[in-house]
Tab-separated table of C-alpha atoms in Angstrom:
chain	number	residue	atom	x	y	z
A	732	MET	CA	45.232	45.118	94.753
A	733	LYS	CA	43.486	46.536	91.355
A	734	LEU	CA	46.431	45.324	89.106
A	735	LEU	CA	46.023	41.903	90.660
A	736	SER	CA	42.746	41.542	89.860
A	737	VAL	CA	43.163	42.560	86.095
A	738	PHE	CA	46.141	40.285	86.095
A	739	ALA	CA	44.165	37.364	87.651
A	740	ALA	CA	41.418	38.123	84.691
A	741	LEU	CA	43.873	37.799	82.193
A	742	PHE	CA	45.017	34.810	83.237
A	743	CYS	CA	41.444	33.670	83.196
A	744	VAL	CA	41.197	34.744	79.392
A	745	SER	CA	44.533	32.878	78.508
A	746	ALA	CA	43.479	29.866	79.947
A	747	VAL	CA	39.999	29.346	78.788
A	748	ALA	CA	40.331	30.134	75.654
A	749	LEU	CA	41.516	26.887	74.419
A	750	PRO	CA	40.745	25.458	70.578
A	751	ALA	CA	36.953	24.485	70.008
A	752	ASN	CA	35.847	21.495	67.616
A	753	ALA	CA	39.303	20.488	65.661
A	754	ASP	CA	37.498	18.260	63.126
A	755	MET	CA	34.048	16.943	61.969
A	756	ILE	CA	32.756	13.707	60.167
A	757	THR	CA	29.295	12.592	59.933
A	758	ILE	CA	28.383	8.674	59.852
A	759	THR	CA	25.093	8.301	57.391
A	760	ALA	CA	22.617	5.998	56.951
A	761	LEU	CA	23.549	3.959	60.281
A	762	ASP	CA	20.911	0.830	60.092
A	763	VAL	CA	20.439	-0.052	63.306
A	764	ARG	CA	18.003	-3.186	64.030
A	765	GLY	CA	17.256	-5.703	67.149
A	766	THR	CA	19.266	-8.298	64.946
A	767	GLY	CA	22.682	-5.850	64.325
A	768	VAL	CA	23.956	-2.902	62.400
A	769	PHE	CA	23.867	-2.922	58.725
A	770	GLY	CA	26.039	-1.557	55.762
A	771	HIS	CA	28.600	-0.767	58.004
A	772	ASP	CA	29.742	-3.671	58.776
A	773	LEU	CA	33.809	-3.078	58.349
A	774	ASN	CA	33.452	-0.252	60.405
A	775	VAL	CA	30.872	-1.138	63.453
A	776	SER	CA	31.595	-3.635	65.982
A	777	GLY	CA	31.058	-5.190	69.582
A	778	VAL	CA	27.258	-4.276	69.057
A	779	THR	CA	25.191	-5.228	72.202
A	780	VAL	CA	21.092	-4.808	72.275
A	781	ASN	CA	20.849	-4.511	76.326
A	782	GLY	CA	23.744	-5.685	77.095
A	783	ASN	CA	22.994	-8.857	75.128
A	784	ALA	CA	24.154	-9.746	71.388
A	785	PRO	CA	22.006	-9.118	68.894
A	786	SER	CA	19.779	-11.554	67.866
A	787	ALA	CA	16.375	-13.071	65.849
A	788	THR	CA	14.393	-12.644	68.901
A	789	ASN	CA	12.732	-8.860	69.397
A	790	SER	CA	14.084	-6.920	72.110
A	791	LEU	CA	11.689	-5.022	74.357
A	792	ALA	CA	13.100	-2.681	76.872
A	793	ASN	CA	12.444	1.085	78.237
A	794	PRO	CA	14.969	2.516	77.723
A	795	LEU	CA	16.374	0.520	75.054
A	796	ASP	CA	19.952	0.965	74.311
A	797	ILE	CA	22.022	-0.539	71.235
A	798	VAL	CA	25.394	-0.239	72.358
A	799	LEU	CA	28.487	-0.146	69.265
A	800	THR	CA	31.567	0.823	68.614
A	801	TYR	CA	32.615	2.793	64.958
A	802	SER	CA	35.853	2.462	64.278
A	803	ASN	CA	37.558	3.541	60.534
A	804	LEU	CA	36.919	7.210	61.096
A	805	ASN	CA	39.369	10.199	60.472
A	806	LEU	CA	38.641	13.198	62.997
A	807	ASP	CA	42.323	14.171	63.486
A	808	GLY	CA	43.086	15.264	60.189
A	809	ASP	CA	45.816	13.028	59.583
A	810	ALA	CA	46.491	10.700	56.997
A	811	SER	CA	45.195	7.534	58.400
A	812	ALA	CA	41.626	6.762	59.400
A	813	ASN	CA	42.434	4.880	62.794
A	814	ASP	CA	40.140	6.668	65.248
A	815	ALA	CA	37.179	4.954	66.892
A	816	VAL	CA	34.032	6.231	69.011
A	817	THR	CA	31.868	3.726	71.205
A	818	PHE	CA	28.087	5.495	71.787
A	819	THR	CA	24.570	4.502	72.271
A	820	ILE	CA	21.401	5.126	70.309
A	821	ARG	CA	19.214	4.927	73.261
A	822	GLY	CA	15.240	4.130	72.213
A	823	THR	CA	12.355	5.640	74.812
A	824	ARG	CA	8.659	6.164	75.503
A	825	PRO	CA	6.527	7.784	77.875
A	826	THR	CA	4.759	4.630	79.008
A	827	GLY	CA	5.566	0.555	77.190
A	828	ASN	CA	8.216	-0.747	75.313
A	829	VAL	CA	10.461	0.319	72.319
A	830	THR	CA	10.765	-2.971	70.063
A	831	ALA	CA	13.854	-3.628	68.563
A	832	MET	CA	13.141	-6.160	65.755
A	833	ASN	CA	14.478	-7.438	62.436
A	834	GLN	CA	13.543	-3.994	60.182
A	835	GLY	CA	14.551	-1.596	62.963
A	836	LEU	CA	12.796	0.450	66.100
A	837	ASP	CA	9.308	0.647	67.193
A	838	ALA	CA	7.015	1.826	69.714
A	839	GLY	CA	4.985	-1.489	69.310
A	840	PHE	CA	4.753	-3.434	66.239
A	841	GLY	CA	3.378	-1.345	62.983
A	842	ASN	CA	3.367	1.945	65.246
A	843	LEU	CA	6.266	4.970	66.365
A	844	ASP	CA	3.774	6.925	68.136
A	845	GLY	CA	5.854	8.592	71.170
A	846	LEU	CA	9.428	7.023	70.447
A	847	THR	CA	11.999	9.120	71.075
A	848	VAL	CA	15.914	8.479	69.731
A	849	SER	CA	18.995	10.313	71.370
A	850	VAL	CA	22.764	9.502	71.278
A	851	VAL	CA	23.982	8.948	75.028
A	852	ASN	CA	27.238	7.109	76.428
A	853	VAL	CA	29.895	8.669	73.796
A	854	SER	CA	33.144	7.984	74.561
A	855	GLY	CA	36.354	7.613	72.394
A	856	THR	CA	39.674	10.048	71.724
A	857	THR	CA	41.136	10.497	69.175
A	858	THR	CA	44.278	8.305	68.159
A	859	ASP	CA	47.394	10.924	66.976
A	860	LEU	CA	46.206	14.525	69.248
A	861	GLY	CA	44.333	12.502	71.736
A	862	ASN	CA	41.148	14.923	71.651
A	863	ASN	CA	37.837	14.052	72.776
A	864	ILE	CA	34.956	12.567	70.478
A	865	VAL	CA	31.667	14.386	71.008
A	866	PHE	CA	27.898	14.002	69.568
A	867	ASP	CA	26.648	16.773	67.909
A	868	GLY	CA	23.336	15.694	66.671
A	869	PHE	CA	21.473	14.033	64.251
A	870	THR	CA	21.362	15.301	60.879
A	871	GLY	CA	19.423	13.010	59.112
A	872	ALA	CA	16.861	9.965	59.859
A	873	ASN	CA	14.484	7.289	57.876
A	874	VAL	CA	11.194	6.030	59.251
A	875	ALA	CA	9.790	2.780	56.880
A	876	ALA	CA	6.669	0.642	56.020
A	877	GLY	CA	6.886	-3.212	55.366
A	878	PHE	CA	3.591	-4.904	54.150
A	879	ASN	CA	2.517	-8.213	52.342
A	880	GLY	CA	0.407	-5.904	49.963
A	881	ALA	CA	-0.591	-2.201	49.754
A	882	ILE	CA	1.211	0.236	52.186
A	883	ASP	CA	-0.581	3.699	53.143
A	884	LYS	CA	1.284	4.590	56.044
A	885	ALA	CA	3.041	7.794	57.870
A	886	ALA	CA	4.907	8.979	60.340
A	887	SER	CA	6.510	12.493	61.582
A	888	ILE	CA	10.184	12.859	62.531
A	889	ASN	CA	10.292	16.146	64.756
A	890	GLY	CA	7.173	17.530	63.036
A	891	THR	CA	8.031	16.600	59.558
A	892	VAL	CA	5.204	13.980	57.698
A	893	VAL	CA	6.806	11.111	55.894
A	894	ASP	CA	4.131	9.392	53.767
A	895	LEU	CA	4.986	6.001	52.805
A	896	ILE	CA	2.534	5.072	50.115
A	897	SER	CA	2.974	2.153	47.420
A	898	ALA	CA	0.367	-0.371	45.633
A	899	ALA	CA	0.715	-4.117	46.386
A	900	THR	CA	3.529	-5.416	44.338
A	901	GLY	CA	2.668	-9.404	45.014
A	902	SER	CA	4.886	-10.128	47.636
A	903	PHE	CA	6.572	-8.602	50.737
A	904	GLN	CA	7.526	-4.982	49.990
A	905	PHE	CA	9.518	-2.302	52.344
A	906	ILE	CA	9.925	1.097	51.509
A	907	GLN	CA	11.736	4.038	53.303
A	908	GLY	CA	11.184	7.879	52.998
A	909	PRO	CA	14.614	9.679	54.510
A	910	ILE	CA	14.628	13.127	56.104
A	911	ASP	CA	17.483	15.760	56.032
A	912	PHE	CA	17.198	18.667	58.877
A	913	ALA	CA	19.826	20.791	60.995
A	914	LEU	CA	21.646	19.588	64.076
A	915	THR	CA	18.953	18.100	66.314
A	916	PRO	CA	20.031	16.165	69.539
A	917	THR	CA	17.017	14.182	69.569
A	918	LEU	CA	14.448	12.398	67.666
A	919	ALA	CA	10.930	12.463	68.666
A	920	PHE	CA	8.454	10.178	66.238
A	921	THR	CA	4.501	10.585	66.155
A	922	ASP	CA	1.887	8.963	63.724
A	923	PRO	CA	-0.009	11.603	62.418
A	924	VAL	CA	-3.741	10.814	62.872
A	925	GLY	CA	-5.848	8.987	60.650
A	926	ASN	CA	-2.878	8.104	57.870
A	927	THR	CA	-1.246	4.996	59.472
A	928	ASN	CA	-3.759	2.532	58.479
A	929	SER	CA	-2.712	-0.187	55.833
A	930	ALA	CA	-3.984	-3.406	56.605
A	931	GLY	CA	-1.351	-4.505	58.613
A	932	GLY	CA	2.175	-4.382	58.183
A	933	THR	CA	5.626	-2.714	60.057
A	934	LEU	CA	6.113	0.897	60.594
A	935	VAL	CA	9.967	1.294	62.233
A	936	ALA	CA	12.680	3.788	62.354
A	937	ARG	CA	15.354	2.724	60.653
A	938	HIS	CA	18.492	4.883	59.459
A	939	TYR	CA	20.306	7.667	61.376
A	940	ASP	CA	22.604	10.464	60.168
A	941	LEU	CA	25.317	11.265	63.158
A	942	GLN	CA	27.862	14.001	63.377
A	943	PHE	CA	30.860	13.691	65.612
A	944	SER	CA	33.624	16.359	66.215
A	945	THR	CA	36.354	16.158	68.478
A	946	VAL	CA	37.073	18.750	71.278
A	947	ALA	CA	41.040	19.518	72.538
A	948	VAL	CA	41.872	18.133	75.589
A	949	PRO	CA	43.176	21.151	77.930
A	950	GLU	CA	47.003	20.640	78.459
A	951	PRO	CA	48.440	20.395	81.780
A	952	SER	CA	49.923	23.646	81.617
A	953	SER	CA	46.555	25.686	80.807
A	954	LEU	CA	45.066	24.012	83.582
A	955	ALA	CA	47.761	25.164	85.602
A	956	LEU	CA	46.849	28.477	85.144
A	957	VAL	CA	43.916	28.309	85.541
A	958	GLY	CA	44.517	27.207	89.002
A	959	LEU	CA	47.084	29.526	89.393
A	960	ALA	CA	44.012	32.214	88.358
A	961	GLY	CA	41.759	30.673	90.685
A	962	GLY	CA	44.477	31.061	93.484
A	963	LEU	CA	44.924	35.341	92.650
A	964	ILE	CA	41.259	35.273	93.075
A	965	ALA	CA	41.100	33.741	96.261
A	966	LEU	CA	43.921	35.480	97.809
A	967	ARG	CA	42.657	39.253	96.474
A	968	SER	CA	39.316	38.182	98.269
A	969	ARG	CA	40.885	37.059	101.692
A	970	ASN	CA	42.750	40.652	101.128
A	971	LYS	CA	40.096	42.467	101.330
A	972	ARG	CA	38.028	40.678	104.182
A	973	SER	CA	41.450	41.732	105.930
A	974	VAL	CA	41.572	45.314	105.768
C-alpha cells in the first residue's frame, strides 16, 4: 500500500503544478469620477455608478461602486489587443457616505479621511487562450485639490503624505499629486491633522494605476488527474480502516 500512496501523491503534484500568471498589463491613470471615466474613452465601456449611468449629480453611497469594462487589452501575448476585463472600483468608509463627484471620490466635501478604495468583482477571460483575468493590485494613485484661490491641502495614501500647495492664480485651479508604490490590494486615504485647511475647495481621490494578469484555467485532463488522485487516497484510507 505504500507504493499506492506515493503514486497518488505524484498524481497530486503533477495535477496542481499548472502554469502561473501567463501575462500582465498595467492600466495607468484611470480617471474615475461620478460623471464617468476620462482619458480612456476608447478603452472603457458600460460604466455605472451605483447601478446608474454617470451623471452630473453627485452620487452618495457606502459602499460606492463604479463598474466598468476596460477593453483593447492584450493579455494573451498574441498580435491583437482584443481582451477585456470588467471590474468594480469600490469606495468605502467606516461611517457616512462616499461621494462620487465631478472631480473624483471623497469622504465628504473637501476631505478624504477614512476613504478606502479597492477593486472587486473582477471578471473576464483572454480571447484566444481562455485564461482568467485577475487583479494583482494598485501600483499608483493620485490625490487632487481644487479651489478658486490659494491651495494648501494634504492627504496620505497608505501612509505616504502628498502635499498640494499652490498660490492663487486668479481663477479656479486644480492640482494633482501622484504616488507610485509596490503592489497593494487597497488604498487607504487619510487627511493629515493640521494640513488640510485652505479656505474651502475640494480634496479628492483621482487617478489609479492598476495591474491585471492572467491565470491559466486547469485543463479537463488535469482536473481528472486531481479527481483520480483523490480517489486513490480515499481507497487507501478505506483499506487501512478495513485491516
